[in-house]
CSV table of C-alpha atoms and ligand atoms in Angstrom, one decimal:
chain,number,residue,atom,x,y,z
A,18,UNK,CA,0.0,0.0,0.0
A,19,UNK,CA,1.5,3.4,-0.9
A,20,UNK,CA,2.2,6.0,1.7
A,21,UNK,CA,-0.9,8.0,0.8
A,22,UNK,CA,-3.2,5.0,1.4
A,23,UNK,CA,-1.2,4.2,4.6
A,24,UNK,CA,-1.8,7.8,5.7
A,25,UNK,CA,-5.5,7.6,4.9
A,26,UNK,CA,-5.7,4.5,7.1
A,27,UNK,CA,-4.0,6.3,10.0
A,28,UNK,CA,-6.4,9.3,9.6
A,29,UNK,CA,-9.5,7.1,9.3
A,30,UNK,CA,-8.6,4.9,12.4
A,31,UNK,CA,-7.8,7.9,14.7
A,32,UNK,CA,-10.5,9.3,16.9
A,33,UNK,CA,-8.3,12.1,18.1
A,34,UNK,CA,-5.9,13.6,15.6
A,35,UNK,CA,-3.7,16.6,16.3
A,36,UNK,CA,-1.4,18.5,14.0
A,37,UNK,CA,2.1,19.8,14.8
A,38,UNK,CA,3.4,22.4,12.3
A,39,UNK,CA,6.6,24.3,11.7
A,40,UNK,CA,7.9,26.9,9.2
A,41,UNK,CA,7.7,24.5,6.3
A,42,UNK,CA,3.9,24.7,6.1
A,43,UNK,CA,4.1,28.4,5.4
A,44,UNK,CA,6.8,28.1,2.7
A,45,UNK,CA,4.1,27.9,0.0
A,46,UNK,CA,2.8,31.2,1.4
A,47,UNK,CA,6.1,32.8,0.5
A,48,UNK,CA,7.5,32.8,4.0
A,49,UNK,CA,11.0,31.6,4.3
A,50,UNK,CA,11.8,28.8,6.9
A,51,UNK,CA,14.8,29.0,9.2
A,52,UNK,CA,17.1,26.1,8.5
A,53,UNK,CA,16.5,24.8,5.1
A,54,UNK,CA,17.9,26.2,1.8
A,55,UNK,CA,17.5,30.0,1.8
A,56,UNK,CA,16.4,29.8,5.4
A,57,UNK,CA,16.4,32.9,7.6
A,58,UNK,CA,19.2,31.7,9.8
A,59,UNK,CA,21.4,31.5,6.7
A,60,UNK,CA,20.8,35.3,6.1
A,61,UNK,CA,20.4,36.7,9.6
A,62,UNK,CA,22.3,36.0,12.9
A,63,UNK,CA,19.8,34.3,15.3
A,64,UNK,CA,21.1,36.6,18.0
A,65,UNK,CA,18.7,39.2,16.8
A,66,UNK,CA,16.0,37.0,18.4
A,67,UNK,CA,17.8,36.8,21.7
A,68,UNK,CA,15.8,38.6,24.4
A,69,UNK,CA,18.8,40.2,26.0
A,70,UNK,CA,20.0,41.5,22.6
A,71,UNK,CA,16.6,43.0,21.8
A,72,UNK,CA,16.5,44.7,25.2
A,73,UNK,CA,20.0,46.1,25.0
A,74,UNK,CA,20.1,46.8,21.2
A,75,UNK,CA,16.4,47.5,20.6
A,76,UNK,CA,16.7,50.0,17.8
A,77,UNK,CA,19.1,47.8,15.8
A,78,UNK,CA,17.2,44.5,16.6
A,79,UNK,CA,13.8,46.0,15.9
A,80,UNK,CA,14.7,47.0,12.3
A,81,UNK,CA,15.6,43.4,11.5
A,82,UNK,CA,12.7,41.9,13.4
A,83,UNK,CA,10.3,44.3,11.7
A,84,UNK,CA,11.8,43.4,8.3
A,85,UNK,CA,11.6,39.7,8.8
A,86,UNK,CA,8.4,39.2,10.9
A,87,UNK,CA,6.2,42.1,9.9
A,88,UNK,CA,7.0,43.8,6.6
A,89,UNK,CA,6.8,40.5,4.9
A,90,UNK,CA,4.8,38.2,7.1
A,91,UNK,CA,1.8,40.5,7.4
A,92,UNK,CA,0.9,40.3,3.7
A,93,UNK,CA,1.3,36.5,3.5
A,94,UNK,CA,-1.8,34.5,2.8
A,95,UNK,CA,-2.8,31.0,3.9
A,96,UNK,CA,-1.9,28.4,1.3
A,97,UNK,CA,-3.8,25.1,0.4
A,98,UNK,CA,-2.1,23.3,3.3
A,99,UNK,CA,-3.5,25.7,5.9
A,100,UNK,CA,-6.9,25.6,4.2
A,101,UNK,CA,-7.2,21.8,4.2
A,102,UNK,CA,-6.3,21.7,7.9
A,103,UNK,CA,-9.1,24.3,8.6
A,104,UNK,CA,-11.5,22.2,6.5
A,105,UNK,CA,-10.5,19.1,8.5
A,106,UNK,CA,-11.1,20.9,11.8
A,107,UNK,CA,-14.7,21.7,10.6
A,108,UNK,CA,-15.2,18.1,9.6
A,109,UNK,CA,-14.0,16.9,13.0
A,110,UNK,CA,-11.0,15.1,11.5
A,111,UNK,CA,-8.5,17.4,13.2
A,112,UNK,CA,-9.0,18.4,16.9
A,113,UNK,CA,-6.2,20.9,17.3
A,114,UNK,CA,-3.1,22.4,15.7
A,115,UNK,CA,0.0,23.0,17.8
A,116,UNK,CA,2.1,25.4,15.8
A,117,UNK,CA,5.7,26.7,16.2
A,118,UNK,CA,4.8,29.4,13.7
A,119,UNK,CA,4.0,33.0,14.7
A,120,UNK,CA,2.5,34.0,11.3
A,121,UNK,CA,-1.2,33.5,12.3
A,122,UNK,CA,-1.8,31.8,8.9
A,123,UNK,CA,-3.7,28.8,10.5
A,124,UNK,CA,-6.2,31.3,12.0
A,125,UNK,CA,-6.4,33.3,8.8
A,126,UNK,CA,-7.2,30.0,7.0
A,127,UNK,CA,-10.1,29.4,9.4
A,128,UNK,CA,-8.6,27.1,12.0
A,129,UNK,CA,-9.9,27.9,15.5
A,130,UNK,CA,-8.2,25.5,17.9
A,131,UNK,CA,-4.7,26.7,17.3
A,132,UNK,CA,-2.1,26.5,20.1
A,133,UNK,CA,0.7,29.0,19.4
A,134,UNK,CA,3.7,27.4,21.1
A,135,UNK,CA,6.0,30.2,20.3
A,136,UNK,CA,3.5,33.0,20.6
A,137,UNK,CA,2.3,35.3,17.8
A,138,UNK,CA,3.1,38.3,15.7
A,139,UNK,CA,-0.5,39.5,16.0
A,140,UNK,CA,0.2,41.4,19.2
A,141,UNK,CA,2.9,43.2,21.2
A,142,UNK,CA,3.6,43.3,24.9
A,143,UNK,CA,5.1,46.1,27.0
A,144,UNK,CA,8.5,45.2,28.6
A,145,UNK,CA,7.7,47.4,31.5
A,146,UNK,CA,3.9,47.2,32.4
A,147,UNK,CA,3.0,44.1,30.5
A,148,UNK,CA,0.1,45.8,28.6
A,149,UNK,CA,-0.6,44.1,25.3
A,150,UNK,CA,-1.6,45.7,22.0
A,151,UNK,CA,-3.0,44.2,18.7
A,152,UNK,CA,-0.4,44.6,15.9
A,153,UNK,CA,-2.9,46.3,13.6
A,154,UNK,CA,-3.5,48.9,16.3
A,155,UNK,CA,0.1,50.1,16.1
A,156,UNK,CA,1.4,52.4,13.4
A,157,UNK,CA,4.5,50.9,12.0
A,158,UNK,CA,7.9,52.6,11.4
A,159,UNK,CA,11.5,51.9,11.9
A,160,UNK,CA,11.2,53.3,15.4
A,161,UNK,CA,10.7,50.9,18.2
A,162,UNK,CA,6.9,50.7,19.0
A,163,UNK,CA,6.2,52.3,22.4
A,164,UNK,CA,3.6,51.5,25.1
A,165,UNK,CA,0.9,54.1,25.0
A,166,UNK,CA,0.3,53.6,28.8
A,167,UNK,CA,3.8,53.9,30.2
A,168,UNK,CA,5.8,54.9,27.1
A,169,UNK,CA,8.3,52.0,27.5
A,170,UNK,CA,9.4,49.9,24.5
A,171,UNK,CA,7.1,47.1,23.3
A,172,UNK,CA,8.2,43.6,22.2
A,173,UNK,CA,6.5,41.3,19.7
A,174,UNK,CA,4.3,38.7,21.5
A,175,UNK,CA,6.3,35.8,20.2
A,176,UNK,CA,9.0,34.2,22.3
A,177,UNK,CA,12.6,35.2,21.7
A,178,UNK,CA,15.5,32.8,22.4
A,179,UNK,CA,15.9,32.8,26.2
A,180,UNK,CA,12.2,33.4,26.9
A,181,UNK,CA,9.9,30.8,28.4
A,182,UNK,CA,7.2,29.1,26.4
A,183,UNK,CA,3.8,30.7,27.1
A,184,UNK,CA,2.4,28.7,30.1
A,185,UNK,CA,-1.1,28.2,28.7
A,186,UNK,CA,0.3,27.0,25.3
A,187,UNK,CA,2.6,24.6,27.1
A,188,UNK,CA,-0.2,23.1,29.3
A,189,UNK,CA,-2.7,22.8,26.4
A,190,UNK,CA,0.0,21.1,24.3
A,191,UNK,CA,0.8,18.6,27.0
A,192,UNK,CA,-2.9,17.8,27.4
A,193,UNK,CA,-3.2,17.3,23.6
A,194,UNK,CA,-0.4,14.8,23.6
A,195,UNK,CA,-2.2,12.8,26.2
A,196,UNK,CA,-5.4,12.6,24.0
A,197,UNK,CA,-3.8,12.2,20.6
A,198,UNK,CA,-4.2,8.9,18.7
A,199,UNK,CA,-2.5,10.4,15.6
A,200,UNK,CA,0.0,13.3,15.3
A,201,UNK,CA,0.4,14.8,11.8
A,202,UNK,CA,3.8,16.5,11.8
A,203,UNK,CA,4.1,19.0,9.0
A,204,UNK,CA,7.1,21.1,7.9
A,205,UNK,CA,9.5,21.1,10.8
A,206,UNK,CA,13.1,19.9,11.4
A,207,UNK,CA,12.4,19.0,15.0
A,208,UNK,CA,15.5,21.0,15.9
A,209,UNK,CA,14.1,23.3,18.5
A,210,UNK,CA,13.1,22.2,22.1
A,211,UNK,CA,10.9,22.1,24.0
A,212,UNK,CA,8.6,22.3,21.0
A,213,UNK,CA,10.1,19.2,19.5
A,214,UNK,CA,9.2,17.1,22.6
A,215,UNK,CA,5.5,17.3,21.6
A,216,UNK,CA,5.5,14.5,19.0
A,217,UNK,CA,7.8,12.3,21.2
A,218,UNK,CA,5.4,12.8,24.2
A,219,UNK,CA,2.4,11.8,22.1
A,220,UNK,CA,4.3,8.8,20.7
A,221,UNK,CA,5.1,7.7,24.3
A,222,UNK,CA,1.4,7.9,25.0
A,223,UNK,CA,0.7,5.5,22.1
A,224,UNK,CA,0.0,7.9,19.2
A,225,UNK,CA,0.8,7.1,15.6
A,226,UNK,CA,2.9,9.6,13.7
A,227,UNK,CA,2.3,10.7,10.1
A,228,UNK,CA,4.9,13.2,8.8
A,229,UNK,CA,4.7,15.5,5.7
A,230,UNK,CA,8.0,17.1,4.7
A,231,UNK,CA,10.0,17.0,1.4
A,232,UNK,CA,13.1,16.3,3.5
A,233,UNK,CA,13.7,14.0,6.4
A,234,UNK,CA,13.6,15.5,9.9
A,235,UNK,CA,14.8,14.5,13.3
A,236,UNK,CA,11.5,12.6,13.7
A,237,UNK,CA,11.6,10.7,10.4
A,238,UNK,CA,13.8,7.8,11.3
A,239,UNK,CA,12.9,7.8,15.0
A,240,UNK,CA,9.2,8.1,15.6
A,241,UNK,CA,7.5,8.6,12.2
A,242,UNK,CA,5.2,5.7,11.2
A,243,UNK,CA,4.3,7.0,7.7
A,244,UNK,CA,6.3,9.6,5.9
A,245,UNK,CA,5.0,11.5,2.9
A,246,UNK,CA,8.1,13.2,1.3
A,247,UNK,CA,6.2,16.0,-0.4
A,248,UNK,CA,5.4,19.7,0.0
A,249,UNK,CA,2.6,20.3,2.5
A,250,UNK,CA,0.2,22.0,0.0
A,251,UNK,CA,0.5,19.1,-2.5
A,252,UNK,CA,0.3,16.3,0.1
A,253,UNK,CA,-2.6,17.7,2.0
A,254,UNK,CA,-4.6,18.5,-1.2
A,255,UNK,CA,-4.1,14.9,-2.3
A,256,UNK,CA,-5.0,13.4,1.1
A,257,UNK,CA,-8.1,15.6,1.2
A,258,UNK,CA,-9.2,14.4,-2.3
A,259,UNK,CA,-8.5,10.7,-1.3
A,260,UNK,CA,-10.6,11.2,1.9
A,261,UNK,CA,-13.5,12.7,-0.1
A,262,UNK,CA,-13.3,9.8,-2.6
A,263,UNK,CA,-13.9,7.2,0.2
A,264,UNK,CA,-16.6,9.1,2.1
C,310,LIG,N1,6.1,21.7,2.9
C,310,LIG,C1,6.5,21.0,4.0
C,310,LIG,N2,7.7,21.1,4.7
C,310,LIG,C2,8.6,21.9,4.1
C,310,LIG,C3,8.3,22.7,2.9
C,310,LIG,C4,7.0,22.5,2.3
C,310,LIG,N3,6.7,23.2,1.2
C,310,LIG,N4,9.4,23.4,2.6
C,310,LIG,C5,10.4,23.1,3.5
C,310,LIG,N5,9.9,22.3,4.4
C,310,LIG,C6,10.5,21.7,5.6
C,310,LIG,C7,12.0,21.6,5.6
C,310,LIG,O1,12.4,20.4,5.0
C,310,LIG,C8,12.3,21.7,7.1
C,310,LIG,O2,12.3,20.3,7.6
C,310,LIG,O3,10.2,22.6,6.7
C,310,LIG,C9,11.2,22.5,7.7
C,310,LIG,C10,11.6,23.8,8.2
C,310,LIG,O4,12.5,23.6,9.3
C,310,LIG,P1,13.0,24.9,10.1
C,310,LIG,O5,13.4,25.9,9.2
C,310,LIG,O6,14.0,24.3,11.2
C,310,LIG,O7,11.7,25.4,10.9
C,310,LIG,P2,11.0,24.9,12.2
C,310,LIG,O8,11.3,23.4,12.4
C,310,LIG,O9,9.6,25.4,12.2
C,310,LIG,O10,11.9,25.7,13.3
C,310,LIG,C11,11.5,25.6,14.6
C,310,LIG,O11,13.1,27.3,15.2
C,310,LIG,O12,14.1,29.3,14.9
C,310,LIG,C12,13.1,28.7,15.6
C,310,LIG,O13,11.2,29.7,16.6
C,310,LIG,C13,11.7,29.2,15.4
C,310,LIG,O14,9.6,28.1,15.4
C,310,LIG,C14,10.9,28.1,14.8
C,310,LIG,C15,11.7,26.9,15.4
């Protein structure tokens, strides 16, 4: 049986399917990933995303953070992969998405139960008084955005290196790994912890693993049961058509 039919069997036999996504699912929306060819960490020094660096060199760091995570990301649109997952949530096939991405494309595609493990670019937080502001409420310039309550500098509400995972996201993700019968891993190298623990945790709890990625990842030869080596948009469109053909 080919990998697509094996994948369909896993999806059909699972009563509780969760999805774990990384930057690869947004590549077909034009957003570069981090570690693959042309990835962001080949162009920029990851130190710009260290919290201490942002606090101590805010003007310099903000220009790069704005260029990468706002000027470009904000105009990105969900691609067929995001849309299929949103359709599967409506059909009850997918219970939740745990994403490492901060681009809000799952929500823009219509997914509701999205756990943003690394936070989001859709809001900012004040480094002094902790007030939060919706990104679209801020006027954007090369100047560091300031809190309109205490006038201190704001930080994007996604986590920088050295920052803790949002507690609620961490707790919700753990709970999902306890319920999951199938984890669909899409577009991630599995390089970054603690996010990368999530599929391992679910596997420990008896879940099957379906992986979609044109390249092998850290999961592929360790916990993946079925691997579709294909781009997310193509693979999910094909799986969706196969599922419809047997319903
Ligand atoms: N469809 C599916 N997967 C793809 C596609 C595609 N069209 N294009 C590339 N990929 C895969 C690559 O093969 C790679 O395995 O996406 C993965 C991207 O890996 P990374 O760049 O490491 O991104 P990710 O795993 O999400 O990184 C995790 O690292 O820098 C931090 O916080 C950042 O959330 C990010 C975390």
